[in-house]
Amino acid sequence: MPNLSFVSPTRNSPWGTYLSQIDAVEPYLGSLRRWVETLRRPKRALIVDIPIEMDNGTIAHYEGFRVQHSLTRGPGKGGVRYHPDVTLEEVMALSAWMTIKNAAVNLPYGGAKGGIRLDPALLSMKELEKVTRRYTSEIGIIIGPNQDIPAPDVNTNGKIMAWMMDTYSMNTGATATGVVTGKPIELGGSLGRVAATGRGVFVVGREAMRRLNIELEGARVAVQGFGNVGSIAAKLFAANGAKIVAVQDHTGTIVNANGFDMASLLEHVAQTRGVAGYKGGEAIANDEFWDVKSDVLIPAALEGQITAERAQRLQTRLVLEGANGPTTPDGEAVLADRGIVVVPDVIANAGGVTVSYFEWVQDFSSFFWTEDEINVRLDKIMIGAFKHIWETGEQHKIPLRTAAFTVACTRVLQAREERGLYP
């Protein structure tokens, strides 16, 4: 099959990483292999120009993307990120991982993702609102409560989702709360959504540790990325007896062999917007983070962090992928050789999309659940999905990522086969 003409992936680039994961799972798909090429091609990719008038009267243009990788099992679902390094290839890979993630936990969604190439720190709140509203209008032709449902991702939040929902609603002439998830509670958001991804990382991590005979009490945990996902996962691990011994974010890296006092660290980060300068730990060079001894490492920042060189240095037993695509194929090969278990992103961080699904269901029914109900349902889905993936891995004697892809790709391709090709 010819390669796609509009991207030029390398082995360790985002789309190249995804393609290598599909290559790895192909031998385990049986008769469904005849359909596997559909996984290597996004169904739809939209690139939009976003012109806005800046506060100083000049006109600025930004690149925006929305990619729908697969709509076979339901409407597209996936976040929108604002970052200066966003590219079409990155958004394609993230949308494909959403296809796998949704199928791995058996949600009735396909995979989608969006992004705008900008640094939100350089825009005023009014400029950010203009960008968001224009972007939503431009991608409005392919999103909707039954078509594709965006959500928060890197540098986006409930406020941005509120602007997106309002813009879509104004353009369609009716309030459509179900067009996005991760909204403020007042606009049909769900309790438990903000903490959901970090909670999912903890729940799946706890299950993996039990199977690997790693005691949770006293376990040393290192966390890269201390935003919504990393901080909540760290908080839950600490609350259940683990020690958070290293944290890295965009401001720096801190360590404490005895474990951080999480309450004071979280308070410091809330006040200063970063871990740098925290008095309860020792600052080290960012690159030394990869040498810290731990039992569990949680990469919860951006993709492509665990390279072959860093994987060789890691002193840990378990990698829990809180971010999307944080381990490169070369890095993964080194970890496998060294016997370090990787719980892949498509199950480890699926808590966020699971509670996004709950939010979507609640919006449609206009009936909302308590946070306890949401957490019970979330834990049940995450534990059941992880158990199925673990057993698939043991059955075929394959790594957990290949097992997760086997479960997910089988579901997607079975649905593809049942639906057939139109026309």
Tab-separated table of C-alpha atoms in Angstrom:
chain	number	residue	atom	x	y	z
A	1	MET	CA	0.000	0.000	0.000
A	2	PRO	CA	1.377	3.496	-0.809
A	3	ASN	CA	2.169	5.771	2.124
A	4	LEU	CA	0.038	8.827	2.847
A	5	SER	CA	1.199	11.827	0.830
A	6	PHE	CA	0.503	14.496	3.463
A	7	VAL	CA	2.791	13.322	6.288
A	8	SER	CA	6.396	12.106	6.385
A	9	PRO	CA	6.731	10.133	9.614
A	10	THR	CA	9.987	8.771	10.985
A	11	ARG	CA	10.278	5.648	13.168
A	12	ASN	CA	10.013	7.572	16.442
A	13	SER	CA	7.743	10.447	15.358
A	14	PRO	CA	4.114	10.337	16.585
A	15	TRP	CA	2.523	8.807	13.463
A	16	GLY	CA	5.560	6.564	12.935
A	17	THR	CA	5.193	5.335	16.515
A	18	TYR	CA	1.515	4.571	15.961
A	19	LEU	CA	2.209	2.726	12.684
A	20	SER	CA	4.810	0.535	14.399
A	21	GLN	CA	2.218	-0.338	17.064
A	22	ILE	CA	-0.224	-1.425	14.354
A	23	ASP	CA	2.537	-3.494	12.716
A	24	ALA	CA	3.145	-5.230	16.060
A	25	VAL	CA	-0.513	-6.155	16.549
A	26	GLU	CA	-1.193	-7.405	13.010
A	27	PRO	CA	-0.117	-11.047	13.661
A	28	TYR	CA	-2.770	-11.352	16.401
A	29	LEU	CA	-5.780	-10.195	14.359
A	30	GLY	CA	-6.555	-13.461	12.560
A	31	SER	CA	-8.991	-13.112	9.677
A	32	LEU	CA	-9.493	-9.424	10.522
A	33	ARG	CA	-6.044	-8.675	9.053
A	34	ARG	CA	-7.679	-7.998	5.691
A	35	TRP	CA	-9.146	-4.808	7.197
A	36	VAL	CA	-6.016	-3.599	9.026
A	37	GLU	CA	-5.090	-0.950	6.426
A	38	THR	CA	-8.119	1.106	7.547
A	39	LEU	CA	-6.297	1.664	10.858
A	40	ARG	CA	-3.313	3.175	9.037
A	41	ARG	CA	-5.379	5.915	7.405
A	42	PRO	CA	-7.401	8.640	9.133
A	43	LYS	CA	-10.976	8.857	7.875
A	44	ARG	CA	-10.910	12.650	7.714
A	45	ALA	CA	-8.377	15.419	8.358
A	46	LEU	CA	-9.387	19.080	8.401
A	47	ILE	CA	-6.855	21.937	8.384
A	48	VAL	CA	-8.272	25.409	9.029
A	49	ASP	CA	-6.965	28.972	9.036
A	50	ILE	CA	-7.898	30.969	12.136
A	51	PRO	CA	-7.583	34.738	11.588
A	52	ILE	CA	-8.278	37.041	14.548
A	53	GLU	CA	-7.832	40.709	15.374
A	54	MET	CA	-5.351	41.034	18.231
A	55	ASP	CA	-5.777	43.494	21.090
A	56	ASN	CA	-3.307	45.879	19.415
A	57	GLY	CA	-5.333	45.968	16.186
A	58	THR	CA	-3.070	43.698	14.096
A	59	ILE	CA	-4.386	40.574	12.342
A	60	ALA	CA	-2.863	37.229	13.340
A	61	HIS	CA	-3.357	33.839	11.678
A	62	TYR	CA	-3.136	30.455	13.415
A	63	GLU	CA	-3.197	26.903	12.068
A	64	GLY	CA	-5.944	24.659	13.401
A	65	PHE	CA	-6.534	20.939	12.941
A	66	ARG	CA	-9.277	18.396	13.588
A	67	VAL	CA	-8.644	14.785	12.606
A	68	GLN	CA	-11.215	11.991	12.775
A	69	HIS	CA	-9.271	8.761	12.603
A	70	SER	CA	-12.215	6.366	12.835
A	71	LEU	CA	-15.977	6.702	13.217
A	72	THR	CA	-16.655	2.969	12.885
A	73	ARG	CA	-17.807	2.363	16.485
A	74	GLY	CA	-19.517	5.724	17.078
A	75	PRO	CA	-18.938	9.479	16.940
A	76	GLY	CA	-15.398	10.825	17.142
A	77	LYS	CA	-14.072	11.607	20.614
A	78	GLY	CA	-10.886	13.359	21.587
A	79	GLY	CA	-9.335	16.475	23.011
A	80	VAL	CA	-8.177	19.805	21.607
A	81	ARG	CA	-4.676	20.997	22.497
A	82	TYR	CA	-3.168	24.476	22.237
A	83	HIS	CA	0.604	24.241	21.787
A	84	PRO	CA	3.200	25.921	19.547
A	85	ASP	CA	4.482	22.520	18.368
A	86	VAL	CA	1.111	21.111	17.259
A	87	THR	CA	1.352	19.545	13.776
A	88	LEU	CA	-0.969	17.587	11.516
A	89	GLU	CA	1.096	14.447	12.124
A	90	GLU	CA	0.864	14.799	15.895
A	91	VAL	CA	-2.915	15.336	15.796
A	92	MET	CA	-3.303	12.344	13.455
A	93	ALA	CA	-1.418	10.106	15.864
A	94	LEU	CA	-3.363	11.376	18.863
A	95	SER	CA	-6.662	10.762	17.034
A	96	ALA	CA	-5.559	7.213	16.198
A	97	TRP	CA	-4.599	6.546	19.817
A	98	MET	CA	-8.089	7.768	20.781
A	99	THR	CA	-9.593	5.137	18.461
A	100	ILE	CA	-7.556	2.481	20.259
A	101	LYS	CA	-8.224	3.929	23.725
A	102	ASN	CA	-11.992	4.107	23.281
A	103	ALA	CA	-12.104	0.549	21.988
A	104	ALA	CA	-9.752	-0.730	24.723
A	105	VAL	CA	-12.232	0.339	27.420
A	106	ASN	CA	-15.182	-0.513	25.122
A	107	LEU	CA	-16.713	2.964	24.859
A	108	PRO	CA	-19.085	3.530	21.887
A	109	TYR	CA	-16.795	6.082	20.228
A	110	GLY	CA	-14.334	6.418	17.393
A	111	GLY	CA	-11.134	8.415	17.691
A	112	ALA	CA	-10.606	12.114	16.965
A	113	LYS	CA	-8.280	14.915	18.041
A	114	GLY	CA	-7.808	18.614	17.464
A	115	GLY	CA	-5.242	21.299	17.992
A	116	ILE	CA	-4.199	24.870	17.342
A	117	ARG	CA	-0.579	25.822	16.757
A	118	LEU	CA	-0.087	28.587	19.324
A	119	ASP	CA	1.329	29.396	22.735
A	120	PRO	CA	-1.674	30.386	24.878
A	121	ALA	CA	0.618	32.161	27.346
A	122	LEU	CA	1.274	34.812	24.687
A	123	LEU	CA	-2.415	35.636	24.154
A	124	SER	CA	-4.758	37.678	26.321
A	125	MET	CA	-7.948	36.050	27.567
A	126	LYS	CA	-9.934	37.970	24.926
A	127	GLU	CA	-7.586	36.838	22.140
A	128	LEU	CA	-7.810	33.248	23.374
A	129	GLU	CA	-11.590	33.445	23.279
A	130	LYS	CA	-11.519	34.800	19.711
A	131	VAL	CA	-9.206	31.993	18.575
A	132	THR	CA	-11.374	29.361	20.258
A	133	ARG	CA	-14.630	30.671	18.806
A	134	ARG	CA	-13.254	31.035	15.271
A	135	TYR	CA	-11.685	27.556	15.433
A	136	THR	CA	-14.992	26.083	16.616
A	137	SER	CA	-16.845	27.772	13.768
A	138	GLU	CA	-14.324	26.471	11.231
A	139	ILE	CA	-14.497	22.841	12.439
A	140	GLY	CA	-18.255	23.124	13.071
A	141	ILE	CA	-18.892	21.359	9.754
A	142	ILE	CA	-17.616	18.067	11.207
A	143	ILE	CA	-18.334	18.215	14.968
A	144	GLY	CA	-21.589	17.694	16.863
A	145	PRO	CA	-23.089	15.636	19.718
A	146	ASN	CA	-23.586	12.677	17.367
A	147	GLN	CA	-20.613	13.344	15.058
A	148	ASP	CA	-17.502	14.291	17.015
A	149	ILE	CA	-17.229	15.519	20.602
A	150	PRO	CA	-14.117	17.576	21.563
A	151	ALA	CA	-12.737	17.759	25.113
A	152	PRO	CA	-9.871	19.469	27.016
A	153	ASP	CA	-6.274	18.436	26.407
A	154	VAL	CA	-2.887	20.176	26.750
A	155	ASN	CA	-3.400	23.887	27.627
A	156	THR	CA	-7.194	23.731	27.293
A	157	ASN	CA	-9.778	23.594	30.082
A	158	GLY	CA	-13.427	23.933	31.060
A	159	LYS	CA	-13.555	27.628	30.127
A	160	ILE	CA	-12.396	26.873	26.581
A	161	MET	CA	-14.931	24.045	26.329
A	162	ALA	CA	-17.649	26.512	27.429
A	163	TRP	CA	-16.656	28.870	24.584
A	164	MET	CA	-16.710	25.979	22.132
A	165	MET	CA	-20.134	24.814	23.313
A	166	ASP	CA	-21.560	28.337	23.152
A	167	THR	CA	-20.158	28.968	19.660
A	168	TYR	CA	-21.497	25.695	18.296
A	169	SER	CA	-24.871	26.357	19.948
A	170	MET	CA	-25.087	29.874	18.472
A	171	ASN	CA	-24.256	28.530	15.012
A	172	THR	CA	-26.884	25.775	15.186
A	173	GLY	CA	-29.564	27.819	16.930
A	174	ALA	CA	-30.037	25.528	19.936
A	175	THR	CA	-28.114	24.862	23.136
A	176	ALA	CA	-26.112	21.688	22.541
A	177	THR	CA	-24.438	20.741	25.830
A	178	GLY	CA	-23.362	17.364	24.414
A	179	VAL	CA	-21.092	18.833	21.712
A	180	VAL	CA	-18.106	18.951	24.093
A	181	THR	CA	-17.155	17.309	27.375
A	182	GLY	CA	-14.998	18.607	30.197
A	183	LYS	CA	-17.354	21.586	30.559
A	184	PRO	CA	-18.005	23.551	33.758
A	185	ILE	CA	-20.575	21.840	36.010
A	186	GLU	CA	-22.997	24.766	35.448
A	187	LEU	CA	-23.122	23.988	31.719
A	188	GLY	CA	-23.731	20.262	31.945
A	189	GLY	CA	-20.272	19.155	32.991
A	190	SER	CA	-19.821	16.017	35.068
A	191	LEU	CA	-18.642	15.659	38.632
A	192	GLY	CA	-15.363	13.738	38.755
A	193	ARG	CA	-14.272	14.758	35.229
A	194	VAL	CA	-11.315	16.928	36.264
A	195	ALA	CA	-9.777	14.168	38.386
A	196	ALA	CA	-10.781	11.301	36.093
A	197	THR	CA	-7.590	10.819	34.061
A	198	GLY	CA	-5.309	10.949	37.088
A	199	ARG	CA	-7.676	8.644	38.986
A	200	GLY	CA	-7.610	6.174	36.105
A	201	VAL	CA	-3.788	6.203	36.118
A	202	PHE	CA	-3.835	5.373	39.831
A	203	VAL	CA	-6.480	2.624	39.577
A	204	VAL	CA	-4.756	0.869	36.665
A	205	GLY	CA	-1.354	1.359	38.330
A	206	ARG	CA	-2.616	-0.219	41.544
A	207	GLU	CA	-3.910	-3.247	39.583
A	208	ALA	CA	-0.601	-3.627	37.709
A	209	MET	CA	1.417	-3.342	40.927
A	210	ARG	CA	-0.679	-6.061	42.551
A	211	ARG	CA	0.025	-8.427	39.653
A	212	LEU	CA	3.746	-7.575	39.692
A	213	ASN	CA	3.979	-7.975	43.495
A	214	ILE	CA	5.010	-4.349	44.035
A	215	GLU	CA	3.808	-3.186	47.443
A	216	LEU	CA	1.833	0.060	47.208
A	217	GLU	CA	2.742	0.984	50.777
A	218	GLY	CA	6.122	2.693	50.617
A	219	ALA	CA	6.455	2.387	46.823
A	220	ARG	CA	8.646	5.102	45.273
A	221	VAL	CA	6.884	7.015	42.497
A	222	ALA	CA	8.467	9.489	40.047
A	223	VAL	CA	6.174	11.780	38.040
A	224	GLN	CA	7.003	13.737	34.885
A	225	GLY	CA	4.412	16.422	34.205
A	226	PHE	CA	2.542	17.894	37.161
A	227	GLY	CA	-0.565	19.222	35.490
A	228	ASN	CA	-4.038	17.816	35.859
A	229	VAL	CA	-3.049	14.175	35.240
A	230	GLY	CA	0.302	13.933	37.002
A	231	SER	CA	-0.672	15.878	40.109
A	232	ILE	CA	-3.891	13.945	40.735
A	233	ALA	CA	-2.230	10.575	40.140
A	234	ALA	CA	0.566	11.580	42.532
A	235	LYS	CA	-1.940	12.748	45.138
A	236	LEU	CA	-3.837	9.427	44.994
A	237	PHE	CA	-0.665	7.318	45.144
A	238	ALA	CA	0.539	9.322	48.167
A	239	ALA	CA	-2.871	9.036	49.864
A	240	ASN	CA	-2.601	5.245	49.526
A	241	GLY	CA	0.835	4.954	51.114
A	242	ALA	CA	3.262	5.516	48.235
A	243	LYS	CA	6.102	8.068	48.326
A	244	ILE	CA	6.394	10.635	45.545
A	245	VAL	CA	10.198	10.893	45.289
A	246	ALA	CA	10.643	12.972	42.113
A	247	VAL	CA	8.539	15.461	40.148
A	248	GLN	CA	9.404	17.248	36.924
A	249	ASP	CA	7.383	19.904	35.112
A	250	HIS	CA	8.065	22.751	32.683
A	251	THR	CA	9.644	24.815	35.471
A	252	GLY	CA	12.176	22.274	36.745
A	253	THR	CA	12.826	19.005	38.602
A	254	ILE	CA	12.742	18.306	42.339
A	255	VAL	CA	13.547	15.177	44.359
A	256	ASN	CA	13.035	13.974	47.921
A	257	ALA	CA	13.997	10.386	48.757
A	258	ASN	CA	11.629	10.401	51.751
A	259	GLY	CA	8.653	11.533	49.649
A	260	PHE	CA	7.127	14.989	49.273
A	261	ASP	CA	4.453	16.391	51.534
A	262	MET	CA	1.767	16.444	48.854
A	263	ALA	CA	-0.477	19.060	50.480
A	264	SER	CA	2.298	21.667	50.632
A	265	LEU	CA	3.649	20.745	47.155
A	266	LEU	CA	0.199	21.095	45.575
A	267	GLU	CA	-0.286	24.418	47.379
A	268	HIS	CA	3.089	25.658	46.100
A	269	VAL	CA	2.233	24.645	42.519
A	270	ALA	CA	-1.188	26.323	42.752
A	271	GLN	CA	0.480	29.575	43.850
A	272	THR	CA	3.557	29.587	41.572
A	273	ARG	CA	2.291	27.481	38.625
A	274	GLY	CA	5.252	25.119	38.847
A	275	VAL	CA	7.370	22.913	41.104
A	276	ALA	CA	10.457	25.159	40.851
A	277	GLY	CA	11.383	26.807	44.132
A	278	TYR	CA	9.566	24.269	46.341
A	279	LYS	CA	11.382	24.142	49.679
A	280	GLY	CA	10.426	20.574	50.535
A	281	GLY	CA	12.696	19.034	47.915
A	282	GLU	CA	16.086	19.350	46.275
A	283	ALA	CA	16.338	20.841	42.782
A	284	ILE	CA	18.280	18.773	40.216
A	285	ALA	CA	19.028	19.189	36.504
A	286	ASN	CA	16.093	18.181	34.301
A	287	ASP	CA	18.052	15.428	32.571
A	288	GLU	CA	18.870	13.790	35.926
A	289	PHE	CA	15.170	12.977	36.391
A	290	TRP	CA	15.724	9.844	34.281
A	291	ASP	CA	18.331	8.535	36.761
A	292	VAL	CA	16.114	8.722	39.882
A	293	LYS	CA	15.480	5.347	41.539
A	294	SER	CA	11.771	4.471	41.697
A	295	ASP	CA	9.357	1.569	41.654
A	296	VAL	CA	6.853	3.353	39.403
A	297	LEU	CA	7.515	6.032	36.787
A	298	ILE	CA	4.597	8.093	35.491
A	299	PRO	CA	5.359	10.080	32.321
A	300	ALA	CA	2.411	12.503	32.251
A	301	ALA	CA	3.755	15.331	30.067
A	302	LEU	CA	4.052	15.108	26.263
A	303	GLU	CA	4.753	12.358	23.743
A	304	GLY	CA	8.204	11.045	22.833
A	305	GLN	CA	9.816	11.443	26.276
A	306	ILE	CA	11.225	7.945	26.902
A	307	THR	CA	13.834	7.569	24.169
A	308	ALA	CA	16.227	4.628	23.849
A	309	GLU	CA	18.929	6.590	25.689
A	310	ARG	CA	16.626	7.506	28.583
A	311	ALA	CA	15.142	3.999	28.723
A	312	GLN	CA	18.654	2.638	29.235
A	313	ARG	CA	19.108	4.910	32.268
A	314	LEU	CA	15.743	4.337	33.959
A	315	GLN	CA	15.865	2.707	37.385
A	316	THR	CA	12.245	1.642	37.808
A	317	ARG	CA	10.077	-1.479	37.616
A	318	LEU	CA	6.877	-0.125	36.094
A	319	VAL	CA	6.111	2.672	33.628
A	320	LEU	CA	2.546	4.017	33.809
A	321	GLU	CA	1.838	6.180	30.758
A	322	GLY	CA	-0.210	9.155	31.932
A	323	ALA	CA	0.567	11.107	28.735
A	324	ASN	CA	-0.284	10.032	25.192
A	325	GLY	CA	2.609	8.370	23.372
A	326	PRO	CA	5.381	9.173	25.882
A	327	THR	CA	7.488	6.117	24.932
A	328	THR	CA	9.165	5.921	21.526
A	329	PRO	CA	9.415	2.532	19.728
A	330	ASP	CA	13.190	2.520	20.297
A	331	GLY	CA	12.642	3.348	23.967
A	332	GLU	CA	10.059	0.610	24.302
A	333	ALA	CA	12.436	-1.977	22.819
A	334	VAL	CA	15.076	-1.069	25.447
A	335	LEU	CA	12.515	-1.250	28.291
A	336	ALA	CA	11.391	-4.692	27.077
A	337	ASP	CA	14.996	-5.936	26.999
A	338	ARG	CA	15.486	-4.676	30.547
A	339	GLY	CA	12.273	-6.307	31.835
A	340	ILE	CA	10.584	-3.005	32.740
A	341	VAL	CA	6.817	-3.358	32.346
A	342	VAL	CA	4.952	-0.607	30.485
A	343	VAL	CA	1.235	-0.022	31.075
A	344	PRO	CA	0.321	1.778	27.841
A	345	ASP	CA	-1.443	5.122	27.551
A	346	VAL	CA	-4.458	3.607	25.805
A	347	ILE	CA	-5.515	1.956	29.075
A	348	ALA	CA	-3.530	3.867	31.741
A	349	ASN	CA	-4.965	7.302	30.907
A	350	ALA	CA	-8.382	6.211	29.631
A	351	GLY	CA	-10.126	7.453	32.793
A	352	GLY	CA	-10.591	10.913	31.276
A	353	VAL	CA	-12.448	9.762	28.185
A	354	THR	CA	-14.470	7.302	30.285
A	355	VAL	CA	-15.867	10.097	32.468
A	356	SER	CA	-16.252	12.243	29.323
A	357	TYR	CA	-18.515	9.440	28.112
A	358	PHE	CA	-20.437	9.619	31.393
A	359	GLU	CA	-20.790	13.388	30.912
A	360	TRP	CA	-22.100	12.925	27.357
A	361	VAL	CA	-24.653	10.343	28.563
A	362	GLN	CA	-25.768	12.632	31.399
A	363	ASP	CA	-26.188	15.555	28.964
A	364	PHE	CA	-28.393	13.468	26.674
A	365	SER	CA	-30.589	12.245	29.516
A	366	SER	CA	-30.519	15.532	31.497
A	367	PHE	CA	-30.028	13.338	34.559
A	368	PHE	CA	-26.835	13.744	36.562
A	369	TRP	CA	-25.017	11.331	38.850
A	370	THR	CA	-23.205	11.861	42.153
A	371	GLU	CA	-19.407	11.854	42.238
A	372	ASP	CA	-19.447	8.585	44.192
A	373	GLU	CA	-21.575	6.943	41.483
A	374	ILE	CA	-19.191	8.215	38.817
A	375	ASN	CA	-16.069	6.967	40.613
A	376	VAL	CA	-17.592	3.533	41.232
A	377	ARG	CA	-18.528	3.204	37.547
A	378	LEU	CA	-15.129	4.515	36.440
A	379	ASP	CA	-13.208	2.087	38.659
A	380	LYS	CA	-15.326	-0.842	37.471
A	381	ILE	CA	-14.711	-0.067	33.784
A	382	MET	CA	-10.971	0.568	34.255
A	383	ILE	CA	-10.385	-2.548	36.348
A	384	GLY	CA	-12.387	-4.753	33.963
A	385	ALA	CA	-10.616	-3.374	30.878
A	386	PHE	CA	-7.172	-3.795	32.438
A	387	LYS	CA	-7.954	-7.367	33.518
A	388	HIS	CA	-8.976	-8.273	29.954
A	389	ILE	CA	-5.807	-6.694	28.519
A	390	TRP	CA	-3.549	-8.372	31.104
A	391	GLU	CA	-5.097	-11.779	30.359
A	392	THR	CA	-4.729	-11.209	26.606
A	393	GLY	CA	-1.054	-10.407	27.156
A	394	GLU	CA	-0.525	-13.587	29.170
A	395	GLN	CA	-2.425	-15.686	26.622
A	396	HIS	CA	-0.278	-14.563	23.680
A	397	LYS	CA	2.887	-13.861	25.755
A	398	ILE	CA	3.024	-10.299	24.410
A	399	PRO	CA	3.667	-6.893	26.040
A	400	LEU	CA	0.723	-5.006	27.522
A	401	ARG	CA	0.727	-2.429	24.711
A	402	THR	CA	0.399	-5.107	22.031
A	403	ALA	CA	-2.275	-6.792	24.171
A	404	ALA	CA	-4.224	-3.523	24.500
A	405	PHE	CA	-3.975	-2.968	20.735
A	406	THR	CA	-5.069	-6.562	20.111
A	407	VAL	CA	-8.211	-6.078	22.200
A	408	ALA	CA	-8.961	-2.649	20.726
A	409	CYS	CA	-8.147	-3.351	17.066
A	410	THR	CA	-10.183	-6.547	17.160
A	411	ARG	CA	-13.215	-4.571	18.345
A	412	VAL	CA	-12.730	-1.828	15.738
A	413	LEU	CA	-12.154	-4.225	12.844
A	414	GLN	CA	-15.017	-6.513	13.845
A	415	ALA	CA	-17.290	-3.479	13.709
A	416	ARG	CA	-15.752	-2.490	10.352
A	417	GLU	CA	-16.394	-5.971	8.963
A	418	GLU	CA	-19.971	-6.061	10.246
A	419	ARG	CA	-20.733	-2.645	8.729
A	420	GLY	CA	-19.097	-3.441	5.397
A	421	LEU	CA	-18.030	-0.823	2.873
A	422	TYR	CA	-20.289	1.947	1.562
A	423	PRO	CA	-21.232	2.216	-1.218
